[in-house]
XYZ file of N, CA and C in Angstrom:
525
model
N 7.292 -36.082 -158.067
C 7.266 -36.110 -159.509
C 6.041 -35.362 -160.007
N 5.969 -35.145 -161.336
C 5.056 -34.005 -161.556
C 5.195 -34.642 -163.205
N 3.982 -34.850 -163.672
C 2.988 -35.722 -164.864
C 2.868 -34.345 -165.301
N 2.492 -33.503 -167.107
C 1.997 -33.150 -167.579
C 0.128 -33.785 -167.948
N 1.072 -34.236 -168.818
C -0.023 -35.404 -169.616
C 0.099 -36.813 -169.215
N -0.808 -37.847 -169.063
C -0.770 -38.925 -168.722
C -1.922 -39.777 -169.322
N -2.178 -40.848 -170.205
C -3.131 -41.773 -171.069
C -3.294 -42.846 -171.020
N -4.078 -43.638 -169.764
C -4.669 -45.276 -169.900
C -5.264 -45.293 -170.534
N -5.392 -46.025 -171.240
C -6.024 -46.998 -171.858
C -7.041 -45.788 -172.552
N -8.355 -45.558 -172.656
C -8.999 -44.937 -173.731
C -9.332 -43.401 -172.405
N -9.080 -43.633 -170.884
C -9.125 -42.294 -170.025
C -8.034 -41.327 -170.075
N -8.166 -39.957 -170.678
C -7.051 -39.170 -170.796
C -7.353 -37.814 -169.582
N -6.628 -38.199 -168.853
C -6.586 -36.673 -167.956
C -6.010 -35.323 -168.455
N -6.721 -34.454 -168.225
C -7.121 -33.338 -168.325
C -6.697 -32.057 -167.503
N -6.084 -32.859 -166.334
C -5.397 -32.230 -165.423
C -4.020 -31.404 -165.444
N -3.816 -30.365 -165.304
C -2.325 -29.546 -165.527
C -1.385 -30.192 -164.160
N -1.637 -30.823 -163.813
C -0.904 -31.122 -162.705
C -1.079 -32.890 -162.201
N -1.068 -33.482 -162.071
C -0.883 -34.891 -161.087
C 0.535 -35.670 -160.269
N 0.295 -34.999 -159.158
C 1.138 -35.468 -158.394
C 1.506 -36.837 -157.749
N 2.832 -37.445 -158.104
C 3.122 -38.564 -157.691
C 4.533 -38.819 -156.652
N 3.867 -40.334 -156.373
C 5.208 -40.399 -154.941
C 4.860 -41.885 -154.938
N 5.794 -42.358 -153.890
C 6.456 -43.762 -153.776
C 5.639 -43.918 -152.356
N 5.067 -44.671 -151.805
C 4.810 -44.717 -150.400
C 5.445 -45.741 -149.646
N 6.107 -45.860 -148.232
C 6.701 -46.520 -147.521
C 6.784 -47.759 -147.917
N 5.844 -48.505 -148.330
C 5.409 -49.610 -148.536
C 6.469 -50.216 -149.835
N 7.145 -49.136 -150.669
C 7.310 -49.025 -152.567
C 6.380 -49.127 -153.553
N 5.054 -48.910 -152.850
C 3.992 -48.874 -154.230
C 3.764 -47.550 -154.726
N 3.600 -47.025 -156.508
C 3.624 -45.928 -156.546
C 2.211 -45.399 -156.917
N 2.055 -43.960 -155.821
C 0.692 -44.056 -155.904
C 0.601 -42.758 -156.450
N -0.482 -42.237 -157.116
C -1.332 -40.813 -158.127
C -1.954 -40.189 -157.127
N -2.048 -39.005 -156.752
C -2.830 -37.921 -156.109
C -3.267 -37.110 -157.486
N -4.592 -37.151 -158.003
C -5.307 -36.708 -158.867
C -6.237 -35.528 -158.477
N -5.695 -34.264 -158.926
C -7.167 -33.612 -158.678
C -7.316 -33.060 -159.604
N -7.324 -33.943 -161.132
C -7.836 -34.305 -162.017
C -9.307 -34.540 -162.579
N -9.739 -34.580 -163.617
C -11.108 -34.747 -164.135
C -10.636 -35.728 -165.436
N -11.769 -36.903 -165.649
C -11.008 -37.508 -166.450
C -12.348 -37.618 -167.658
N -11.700 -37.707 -168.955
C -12.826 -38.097 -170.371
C -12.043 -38.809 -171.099
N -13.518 -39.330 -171.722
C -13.055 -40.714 -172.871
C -12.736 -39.618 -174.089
N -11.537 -39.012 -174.187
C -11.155 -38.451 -175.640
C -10.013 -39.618 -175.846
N -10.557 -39.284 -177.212
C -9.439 -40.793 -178.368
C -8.936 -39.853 -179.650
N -7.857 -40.134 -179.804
C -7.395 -39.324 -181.129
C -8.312 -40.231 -182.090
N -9.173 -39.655 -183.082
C -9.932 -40.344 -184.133
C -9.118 -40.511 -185.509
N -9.475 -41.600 -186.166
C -8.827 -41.713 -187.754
C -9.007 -40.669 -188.709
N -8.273 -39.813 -189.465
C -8.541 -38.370 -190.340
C -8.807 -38.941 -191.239
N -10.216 -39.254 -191.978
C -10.283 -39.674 -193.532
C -9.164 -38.582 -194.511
N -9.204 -39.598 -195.310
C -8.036 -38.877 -196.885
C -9.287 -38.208 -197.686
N -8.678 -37.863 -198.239
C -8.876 -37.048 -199.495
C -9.867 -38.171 -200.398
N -11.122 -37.951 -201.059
C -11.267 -38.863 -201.580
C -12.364 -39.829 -201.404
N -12.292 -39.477 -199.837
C -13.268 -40.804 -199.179
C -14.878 -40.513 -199.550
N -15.960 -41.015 -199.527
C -16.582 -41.071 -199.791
C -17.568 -39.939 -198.596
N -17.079 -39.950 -197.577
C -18.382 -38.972 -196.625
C -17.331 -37.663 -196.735
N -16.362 -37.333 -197.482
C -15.832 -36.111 -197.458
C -16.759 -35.337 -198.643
N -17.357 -36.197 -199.965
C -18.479 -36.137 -200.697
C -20.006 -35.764 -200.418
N -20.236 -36.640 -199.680
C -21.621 -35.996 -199.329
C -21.766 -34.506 -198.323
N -23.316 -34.356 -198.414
C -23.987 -33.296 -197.944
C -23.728 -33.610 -196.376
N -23.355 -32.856 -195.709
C -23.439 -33.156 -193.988
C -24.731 -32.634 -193.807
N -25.243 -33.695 -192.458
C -26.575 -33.018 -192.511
C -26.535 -32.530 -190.896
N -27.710 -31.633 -190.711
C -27.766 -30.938 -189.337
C -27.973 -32.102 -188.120
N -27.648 -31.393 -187.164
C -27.682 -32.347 -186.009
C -28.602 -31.753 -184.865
N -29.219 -32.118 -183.724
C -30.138 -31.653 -182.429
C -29.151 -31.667 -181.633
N -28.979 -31.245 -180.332
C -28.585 -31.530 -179.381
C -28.799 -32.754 -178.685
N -29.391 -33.088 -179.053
C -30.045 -34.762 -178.836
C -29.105 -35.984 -179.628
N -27.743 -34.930 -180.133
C -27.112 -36.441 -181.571
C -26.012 -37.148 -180.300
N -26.114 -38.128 -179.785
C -25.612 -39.440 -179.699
C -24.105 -39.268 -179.201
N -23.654 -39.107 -178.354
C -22.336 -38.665 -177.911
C -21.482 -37.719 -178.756
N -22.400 -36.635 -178.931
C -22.014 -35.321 -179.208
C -20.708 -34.688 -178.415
N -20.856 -34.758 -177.035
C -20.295 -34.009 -175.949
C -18.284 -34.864 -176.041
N -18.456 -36.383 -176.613
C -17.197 -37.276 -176.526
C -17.131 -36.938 -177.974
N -17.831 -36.391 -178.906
C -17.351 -36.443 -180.205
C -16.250 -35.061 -180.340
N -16.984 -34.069 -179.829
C -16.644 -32.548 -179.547
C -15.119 -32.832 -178.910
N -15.092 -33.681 -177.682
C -13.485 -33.653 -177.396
C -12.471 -34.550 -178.125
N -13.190 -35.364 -178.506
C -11.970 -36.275 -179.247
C -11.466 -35.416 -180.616
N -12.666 -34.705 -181.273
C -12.266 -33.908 -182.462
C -11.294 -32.797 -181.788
N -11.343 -32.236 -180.771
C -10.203 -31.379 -180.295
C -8.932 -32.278 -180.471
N -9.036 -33.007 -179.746
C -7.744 -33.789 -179.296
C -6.543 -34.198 -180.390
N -8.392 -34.734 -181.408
C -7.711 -34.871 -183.080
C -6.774 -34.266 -183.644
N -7.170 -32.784 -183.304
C -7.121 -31.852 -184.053
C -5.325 -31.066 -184.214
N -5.124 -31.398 -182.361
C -4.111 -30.952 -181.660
C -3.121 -31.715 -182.107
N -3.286 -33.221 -181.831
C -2.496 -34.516 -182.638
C -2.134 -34.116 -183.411
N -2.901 -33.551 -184.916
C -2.262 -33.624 -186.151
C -2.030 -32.296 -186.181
N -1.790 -31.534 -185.409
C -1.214 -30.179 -185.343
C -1.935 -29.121 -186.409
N -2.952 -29.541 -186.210
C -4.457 -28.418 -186.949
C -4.954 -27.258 -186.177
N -5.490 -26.420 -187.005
C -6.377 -25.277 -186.241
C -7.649 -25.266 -186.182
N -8.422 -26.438 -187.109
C -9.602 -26.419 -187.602
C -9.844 -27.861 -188.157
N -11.147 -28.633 -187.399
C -11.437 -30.094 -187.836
C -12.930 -29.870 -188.034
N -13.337 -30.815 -189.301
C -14.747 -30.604 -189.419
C -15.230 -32.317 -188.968
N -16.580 -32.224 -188.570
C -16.962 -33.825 -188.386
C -16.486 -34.707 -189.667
N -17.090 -34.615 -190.786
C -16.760 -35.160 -191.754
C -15.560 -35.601 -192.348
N -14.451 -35.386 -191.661
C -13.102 -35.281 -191.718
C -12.604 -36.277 -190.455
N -13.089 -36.664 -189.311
C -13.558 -37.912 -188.743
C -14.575 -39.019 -188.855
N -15.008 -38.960 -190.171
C -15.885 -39.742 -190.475
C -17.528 -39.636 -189.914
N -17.867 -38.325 -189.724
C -19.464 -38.761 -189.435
C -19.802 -37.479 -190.290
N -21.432 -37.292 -190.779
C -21.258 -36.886 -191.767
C -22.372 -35.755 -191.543
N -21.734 -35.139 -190.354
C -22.946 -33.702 -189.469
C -22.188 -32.299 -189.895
N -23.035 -31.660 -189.920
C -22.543 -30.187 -189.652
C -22.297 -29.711 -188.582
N -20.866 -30.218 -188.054
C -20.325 -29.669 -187.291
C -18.287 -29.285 -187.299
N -18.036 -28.304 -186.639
C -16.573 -28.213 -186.712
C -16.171 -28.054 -185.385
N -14.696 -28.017 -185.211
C -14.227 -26.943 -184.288
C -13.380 -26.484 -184.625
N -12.719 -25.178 -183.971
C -11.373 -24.606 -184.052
C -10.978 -23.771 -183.011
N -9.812 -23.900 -182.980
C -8.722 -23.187 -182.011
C -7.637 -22.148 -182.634
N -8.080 -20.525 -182.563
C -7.009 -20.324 -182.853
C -5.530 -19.848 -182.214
N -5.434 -20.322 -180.984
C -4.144 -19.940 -180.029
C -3.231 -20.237 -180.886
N -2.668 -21.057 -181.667
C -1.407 -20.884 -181.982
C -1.162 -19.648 -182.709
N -2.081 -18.234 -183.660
C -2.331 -17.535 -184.329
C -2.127 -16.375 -183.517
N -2.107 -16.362 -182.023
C -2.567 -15.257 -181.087
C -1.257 -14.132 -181.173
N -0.251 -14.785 -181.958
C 1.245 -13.425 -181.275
C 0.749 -12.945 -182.616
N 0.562 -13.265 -184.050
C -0.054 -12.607 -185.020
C -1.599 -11.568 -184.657
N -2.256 -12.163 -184.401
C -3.883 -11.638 -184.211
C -4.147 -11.676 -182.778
N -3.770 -10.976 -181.409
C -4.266 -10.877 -180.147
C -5.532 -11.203 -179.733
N -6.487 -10.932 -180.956
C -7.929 -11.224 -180.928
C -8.266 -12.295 -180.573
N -7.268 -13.638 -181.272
C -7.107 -15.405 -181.421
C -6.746 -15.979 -180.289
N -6.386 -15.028 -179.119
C -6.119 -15.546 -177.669
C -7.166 -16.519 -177.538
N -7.526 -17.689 -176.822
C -7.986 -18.067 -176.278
C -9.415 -18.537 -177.448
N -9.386 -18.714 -178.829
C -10.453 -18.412 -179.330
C -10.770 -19.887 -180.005
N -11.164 -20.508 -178.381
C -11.258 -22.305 -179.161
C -12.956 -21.970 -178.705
N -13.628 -23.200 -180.173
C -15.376 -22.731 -180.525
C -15.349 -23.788 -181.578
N -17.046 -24.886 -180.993
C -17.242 -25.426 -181.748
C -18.509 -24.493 -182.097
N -18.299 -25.829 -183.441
C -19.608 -24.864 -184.261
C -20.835 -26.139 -184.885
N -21.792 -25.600 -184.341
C -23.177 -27.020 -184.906
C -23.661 -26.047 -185.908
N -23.823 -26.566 -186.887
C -25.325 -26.289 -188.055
C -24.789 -24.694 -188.681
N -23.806 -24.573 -188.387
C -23.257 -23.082 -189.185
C -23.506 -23.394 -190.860
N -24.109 -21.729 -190.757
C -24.552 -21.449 -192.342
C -23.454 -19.874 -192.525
N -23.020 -20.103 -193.255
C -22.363 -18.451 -194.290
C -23.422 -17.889 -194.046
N -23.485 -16.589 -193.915
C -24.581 -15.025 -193.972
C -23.906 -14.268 -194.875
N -22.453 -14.306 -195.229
C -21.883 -12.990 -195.251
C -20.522 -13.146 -195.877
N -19.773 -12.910 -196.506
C -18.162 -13.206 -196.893
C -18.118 -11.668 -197.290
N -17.454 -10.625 -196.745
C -16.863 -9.173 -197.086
C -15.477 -9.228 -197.615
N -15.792 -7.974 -198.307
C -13.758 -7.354 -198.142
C -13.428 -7.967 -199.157
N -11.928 -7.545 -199.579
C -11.015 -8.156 -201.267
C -10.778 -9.235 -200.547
N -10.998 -10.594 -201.439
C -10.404 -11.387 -201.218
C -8.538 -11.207 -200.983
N -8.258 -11.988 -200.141
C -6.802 -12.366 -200.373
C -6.238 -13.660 -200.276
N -5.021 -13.695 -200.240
C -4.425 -15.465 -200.907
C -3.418 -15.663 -199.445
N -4.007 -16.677 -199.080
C -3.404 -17.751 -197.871
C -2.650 -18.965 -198.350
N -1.939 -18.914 -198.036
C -0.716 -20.194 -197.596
C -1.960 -21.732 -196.896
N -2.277 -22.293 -197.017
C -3.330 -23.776 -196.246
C -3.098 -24.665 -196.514
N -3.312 -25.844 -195.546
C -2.900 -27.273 -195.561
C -4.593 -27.195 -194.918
N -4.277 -29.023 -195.288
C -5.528 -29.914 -195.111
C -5.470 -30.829 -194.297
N -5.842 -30.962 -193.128
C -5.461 -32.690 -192.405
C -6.236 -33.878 -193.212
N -6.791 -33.511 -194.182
C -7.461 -34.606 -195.180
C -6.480 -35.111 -196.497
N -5.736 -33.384 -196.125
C -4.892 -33.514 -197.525
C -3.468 -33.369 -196.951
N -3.032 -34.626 -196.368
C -1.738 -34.746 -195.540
C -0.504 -34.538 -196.288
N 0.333 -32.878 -195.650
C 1.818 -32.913 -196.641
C 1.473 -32.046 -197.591
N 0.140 -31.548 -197.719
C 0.351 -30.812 -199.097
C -0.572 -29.359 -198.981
N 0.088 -27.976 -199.072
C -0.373 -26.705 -198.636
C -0.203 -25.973 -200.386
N -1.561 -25.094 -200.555
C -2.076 -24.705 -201.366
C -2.180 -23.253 -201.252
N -1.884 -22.136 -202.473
C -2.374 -20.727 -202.619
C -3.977 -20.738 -202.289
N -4.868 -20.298 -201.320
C -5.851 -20.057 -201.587
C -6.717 -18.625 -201.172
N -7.111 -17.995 -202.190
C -7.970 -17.091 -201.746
C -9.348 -17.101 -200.716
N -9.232 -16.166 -200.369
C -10.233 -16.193 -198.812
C -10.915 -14.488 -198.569
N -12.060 -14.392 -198.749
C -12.762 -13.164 -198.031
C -12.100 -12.732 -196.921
N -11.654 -11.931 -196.445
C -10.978 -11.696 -195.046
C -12.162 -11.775 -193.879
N -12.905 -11.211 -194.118
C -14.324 -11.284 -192.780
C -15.201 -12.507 -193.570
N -16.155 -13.574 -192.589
C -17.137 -14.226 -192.401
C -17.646 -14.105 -191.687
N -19.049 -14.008 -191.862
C -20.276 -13.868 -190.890
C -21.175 -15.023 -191.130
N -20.864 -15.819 -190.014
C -22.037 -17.209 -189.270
C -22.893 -17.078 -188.762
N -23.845 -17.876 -189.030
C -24.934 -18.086 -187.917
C -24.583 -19.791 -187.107
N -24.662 -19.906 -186.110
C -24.271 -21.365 -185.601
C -24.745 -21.536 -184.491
N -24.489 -22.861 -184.033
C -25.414 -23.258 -182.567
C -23.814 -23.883 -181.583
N -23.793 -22.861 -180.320
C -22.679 -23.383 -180.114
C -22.532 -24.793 -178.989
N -21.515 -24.794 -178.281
C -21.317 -26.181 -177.224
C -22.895 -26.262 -176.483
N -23.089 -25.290 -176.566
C -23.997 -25.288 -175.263
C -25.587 -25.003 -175.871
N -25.405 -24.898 -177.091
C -26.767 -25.190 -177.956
C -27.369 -23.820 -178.062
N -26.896 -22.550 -177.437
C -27.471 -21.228 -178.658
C -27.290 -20.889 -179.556
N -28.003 -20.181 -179.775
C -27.592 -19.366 -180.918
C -26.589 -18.162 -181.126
N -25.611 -18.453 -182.240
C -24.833 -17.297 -182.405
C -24.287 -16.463 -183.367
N -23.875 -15.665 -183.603
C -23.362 -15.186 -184.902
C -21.900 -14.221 -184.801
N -21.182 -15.428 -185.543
C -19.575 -14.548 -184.855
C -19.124 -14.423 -186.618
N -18.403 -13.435 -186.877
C -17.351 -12.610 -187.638
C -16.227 -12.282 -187.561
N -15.415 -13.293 -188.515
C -14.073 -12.796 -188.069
C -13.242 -13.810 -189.100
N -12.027 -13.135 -189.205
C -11.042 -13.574 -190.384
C -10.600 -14.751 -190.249
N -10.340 -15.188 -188.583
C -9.874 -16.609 -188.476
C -10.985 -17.549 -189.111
N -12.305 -17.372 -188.975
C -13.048 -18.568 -189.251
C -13.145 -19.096 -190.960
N -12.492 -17.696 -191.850
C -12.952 -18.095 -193.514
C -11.948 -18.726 -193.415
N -10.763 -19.419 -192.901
C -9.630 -20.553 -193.555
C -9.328 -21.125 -192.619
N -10.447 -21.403 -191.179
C -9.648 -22.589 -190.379
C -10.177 -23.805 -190.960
């Protein structure tokens, strides 16, 4: 037998593969060569809530299960079939995001593979005519809006691994 995905209790494997079988005995046993993390799909605040209001403030590399916050906000993200989750949108109230844009990649080839969190990102830069996007909100569940968007953004940000960086590019002004 052959597991994709598989989820006890709050351990979700990570593994593309886990192989299973019955042993002589009839007990059924897991051959894992697997890696396992505490990712949890997190609650999406609504629209409204009170830390979707405030100022997010910066974070160190030093903030407090950063590394389990970073995957569960993926996981989040995937759940509610998003391209783009900000902390504050799981309830903590940092400057931080992530995004993935693979589902975008048969449109933009560039978007292959282009999953990136982002700590302490500041705007530098918004170029080019604006134009008008089609967007939904996982805050704002069910409901997609005309919105105009700079086509290029230029960041400054601190990434997974705590440098410094500065990326440009059309996916990031509307994930």
């Amino acid at each position: 037998y052959e597991i994709k995905e598989c989820d006890w209790s709050s351990d979700v494997c990570s593994s593309d593969l886990i192989q299973t079988d019955w042993t002589e005995s009839g007990h059924f046993v897991c051959n894992f060569a697997a890696q396992f993390t505490t990712q949890m799909i997190l609650p999406v605040v609504a629209y409204g809530h009170p830390v979707l209001k405030k100022k997010a403030v910066d974070i160190t590399p030093e903030y407090p299960g950063l590394k389990e916050l970073i995957d569960s906000m993926f996981e989040t993200m995937y759940h509610s079939v998003g391209v783009g989750l900000a902390a504050p949108q799981v309830n903590h109230s940092i400057r931080l995001f992530v995004v993935d844009g693979t589902p975008y990649a048969d449109e933009d080839p560039g978007l292959k593979g282009m999953k990136k969190v982002f700590i302490n990102a500041q705007i530098l830069e918004e170029t080019g005519k604006k134009w008008r996007t089609d967007e939904g909100c996982l805050s704002i569940p069910g409901i997609r809006e005309d919105i105009d968007r700079h086509p290029e953004i230029l960041i400054r940000y601190r990434s997974e691994e705590h440098t410094s960086e500065l990326q440009s590019h059309s996916f990031i002004s509307y994930a």
